[in-house]
CSV table of C-alpha atoms in Angstrom, one decimal:
chain,number,residue,atom,x,y,z
A,1,MET,CA,-16.8,43.2,29.4
A,2,GLN,CA,-13.4,43.7,28.4
A,3,ASN,CA,-12.5,44.6,24.7
A,4,ILE,CA,-13.4,42.0,22.1
A,5,GLU,CA,-11.8,42.6,18.8
A,6,LEU,CA,-12.5,40.1,15.9
A,7,VAL,CA,-9.5,40.0,13.3
A,8,GLN,CA,-9.7,38.3,9.8
A,9,VAL,CA,-6.3,36.1,10.0
A,10,ALA,CA,-4.5,34.2,7.4
A,11,PRO,CA,-4.3,30.3,7.9
A,12,ASP,CA,-0.6,30.5,9.2
A,13,ASN,CA,-1.6,33.0,11.7
A,14,SER,CA,0.1,31.5,15.1
A,15,ASP,CA,-2.8,32.6,17.1
A,16,LEU,CA,-5.2,30.7,14.9
A,17,ALA,CA,-2.9,27.8,15.0
A,18,GLN,CA,-2.7,27.6,18.8
A,19,LEU,CA,-6.5,27.8,19.1
A,20,ILE,CA,-7.2,25.2,16.7
A,21,SER,CA,-4.6,22.8,18.3
A,22,GLN,CA,-6.6,23.3,21.5
A,23,LEU,CA,-9.7,22.6,19.6
A,24,ASP,CA,-8.3,19.4,18.0
A,25,GLY,CA,-7.0,18.1,21.5
A,26,TYR,CA,-10.6,18.4,22.8
A,27,LEU,CA,-12.1,16.8,19.9
A,28,PHE,CA,-9.8,13.8,20.1
A,29,GLU,CA,-10.6,13.1,23.6
A,30,LEU,CA,-14.2,12.9,22.8
A,31,TYR,CA,-14.3,11.2,19.6
A,32,PRO,CA,-12.2,8.5,17.8
A,33,PRO,CA,-9.7,9.9,15.0
A,34,GLU,CA,-12.2,9.2,12.2
A,35,GLU,CA,-14.8,11.2,13.6
A,36,VAL,CA,-12.6,14.3,13.9
A,37,TYR,CA,-12.8,16.6,10.8
A,38,LEU,CA,-9.6,18.5,10.5
A,39,VAL,CA,-8.8,21.2,8.3
A,40,ASP,CA,-5.9,20.4,6.1
A,41,PHE,CA,-3.7,23.4,6.4
A,42,GLU,CA,-1.2,21.9,3.7
A,43,ASP,CA,-4.0,21.9,1.1
A,44,PRO,CA,-3.7,25.1,-1.1
A,45,TYR,CA,-7.7,25.3,-1.0
A,46,VAL,CA,-7.1,26.6,2.8
A,47,ASN,CA,-6.5,29.9,1.4
A,48,ASP,CA,-10.1,30.2,0.3
A,49,ILE,CA,-11.3,29.7,4.0
A,50,TYR,CA,-12.1,33.0,5.5
A,51,PHE,CA,-10.8,32.7,9.4
A,52,ILE,CA,-11.1,34.9,12.2
A,53,VAL,CA,-9.6,35.0,15.7
A,54,ALA,CA,-11.4,36.6,18.8
A,55,TYR,CA,-8.9,38.7,20.8
A,56,LEU,CA,-10.0,39.8,24.4
A,57,ASP,CA,-7.8,42.5,25.7
A,58,SER,CA,-5.2,41.5,23.0
A,59,ARG,CA,-5.2,37.8,24.2
A,60,PRO,CA,-6.5,35.2,21.5
A,61,VAL,CA,-9.4,33.4,23.0
A,62,GLY,CA,-11.6,31.9,20.2
A,63,CYS,CA,-11.8,31.4,16.4
A,64,GLY,CA,-14.1,30.3,13.8
A,65,ALA,CA,-14.0,30.3,9.7
A,66,ILE,CA,-16.9,29.7,6.9
A,67,LYS,CA,-15.8,27.6,3.8
A,68,LYS,CA,-17.8,27.5,0.6
A,69,LEU,CA,-19.9,24.5,0.2
A,70,ASP,CA,-22.0,25.4,-2.8
A,71,GLU,CA,-23.4,28.5,-4.5
A,72,ASP,CA,-25.8,29.1,-1.7
A,73,HIS,CA,-24.1,27.8,1.4
A,74,VAL,CA,-21.0,28.2,3.5
A,75,GLU,CA,-19.9,25.9,6.3
A,76,LEU,CA,-18.9,27.0,9.7
A,77,LYS,CA,-15.7,25.3,10.5
A,78,ARG,CA,-12.8,25.4,13.6
A,79,PHE,CA,-15.5,27.2,15.7
A,80,PHE,CA,-13.9,27.1,19.2
A,81,VAL,CA,-13.7,29.5,22.4
A,82,GLU,CA,-11.2,28.5,25.2
A,83,PRO,CA,-13.1,27.0,28.0
A,84,GLU,CA,-12.2,29.8,30.7
A,85,TYR,CA,-13.6,32.5,28.2
A,86,ARG,CA,-17.0,30.8,27.5
A,87,ASN,CA,-20.4,32.1,28.6
A,88,LYS,CA,-19.0,36.0,27.8
A,89,GLY,CA,-20.7,36.4,24.5
A,90,ILE,CA,-17.6,36.0,22.7
A,91,ALA,CA,-19.1,32.9,20.7
A,92,GLY,CA,-21.8,35.0,19.7
A,93,LYS,CA,-19.8,37.7,18.3
A,94,ILE,CA,-17.7,35.3,16.3
A,95,VAL,CA,-20.6,33.6,14.8
A,96,GLN,CA,-22.5,36.9,14.2
A,97,ARG,CA,-19.3,38.0,12.2
A,98,LEU,CA,-19.2,35.1,10.0
A,99,GLU,CA,-22.8,35.2,9.2
A,100,GLU,CA,-22.4,38.9,8.3
A,101,GLU,CA,-19.5,37.9,6.1
A,102,ALA,CA,-21.3,35.1,4.4
A,103,ALA,CA,-24.3,37.4,3.6
A,104,SER,CA,-22.1,40.2,2.4
A,105,LEU,CA,-20.7,37.4,-0.3
A,106,GLY,CA,-24.2,36.4,-1.2
A,107,TYR,CA,-24.7,33.4,0.3
A,108,LYS,CA,-28.2,32.4,1.8
A,109,GLY,CA,-27.2,30.0,4.5
A,110,ILE,CA,-24.7,28.4,6.9
A,111,LYS,CA,-24.4,24.6,7.6
A,112,LEU,CA,-22.4,23.0,10.2
A,113,GLU,CA,-21.3,19.9,11.7
A,114,THR,CA,-21.0,19.1,15.7
A,115,GLY,CA,-20.6,16.2,17.6
A,116,ASP,CA,-23.5,14.4,19.6
A,117,LEU,CA,-21.3,14.8,22.8
A,118,GLN,CA,-20.7,18.3,22.6
A,119,THR,CA,-24.2,19.6,24.2
A,120,GLU,CA,-23.0,23.0,25.0
A,121,ALA,CA,-22.3,23.5,21.2
A,122,VAL,CA,-25.7,22.0,20.3
A,123,GLY,CA,-27.4,24.3,22.9
A,124,PHE,CA,-25.5,27.4,21.5
A,125,TYR,CA,-26.5,26.6,17.8
A,126,LYS,CA,-30.3,26.1,18.6
A,127,LYS,CA,-30.2,29.2,20.6
A,128,ASN,CA,-28.7,31.1,17.8
A,129,GLY,CA,-31.3,30.2,15.2
A,130,TYR,CA,-29.7,26.8,13.6
A,131,GLY,CA,-31.9,24.0,13.1
A,132,GLU,CA,-31.2,20.6,12.8
A,133,ILE,CA,-30.8,18.9,9.3
A,134,GLU,CA,-29.9,15.8,7.8
A,135,ARG,CA,-26.1,14.8,7.8
A,136,PHE,CA,-24.2,16.2,4.7
A,137,GLY,CA,-21.2,15.8,2.9
A,138,GLU,CA,-18.4,14.0,4.6
A,139,TYR,CA,-20.4,13.6,7.9
A,140,ALA,CA,-23.2,11.5,6.2
A,141,ASP,CA,-22.3,8.6,7.5
A,142,CYS,CA,-20.8,9.6,10.8
A,143,PRO,CA,-22.7,8.2,13.7
A,144,SER,CA,-21.5,10.9,16.3
A,145,SER,CA,-22.4,13.6,13.7
A,146,LEU,CA,-25.2,16.3,14.4
A,147,CYS,CA,-25.5,18.8,11.4
A,148,PHE,CA,-27.3,22.2,11.5
A,149,GLU,CA,-28.2,25.2,9.2
A,150,LYS,CA,-29.3,28.6,9.4
A,151,ARG,CA,-30.8,30.8,6.8
A,152,ILE,CA,-29.1,34.3,6.7
């Protein structure tokens, strides 16, 4: 495998913006707008989110983030790998790095939401130790939302 580098980036990073734009486009193809949960990059709280970009031979190919939910949990957000770079171990490296960061900050678990049409994502989360939980927070009443959690 080529060289994969995971880099913490600021919310205004252009590579991050390009990857998130691809993710948003993909999600809007699958779900109605009210079932797509975006990050508001205009809100000052965005600076409290830990973002990383995965670079494969210096090309941005994936991203992910963690955001504090409560004293014990963070939420995995904006997790995406470009389709042509999937199944190469990049997603696993991103999630592992975010889990390590959350643990180093003292959190005990990671929660996440994905959509019921994203069967690859659901399989990935299950394979990586995430168990399905009740829908939480803003996803509680969303019929397409599936939520997962992993203790770290």
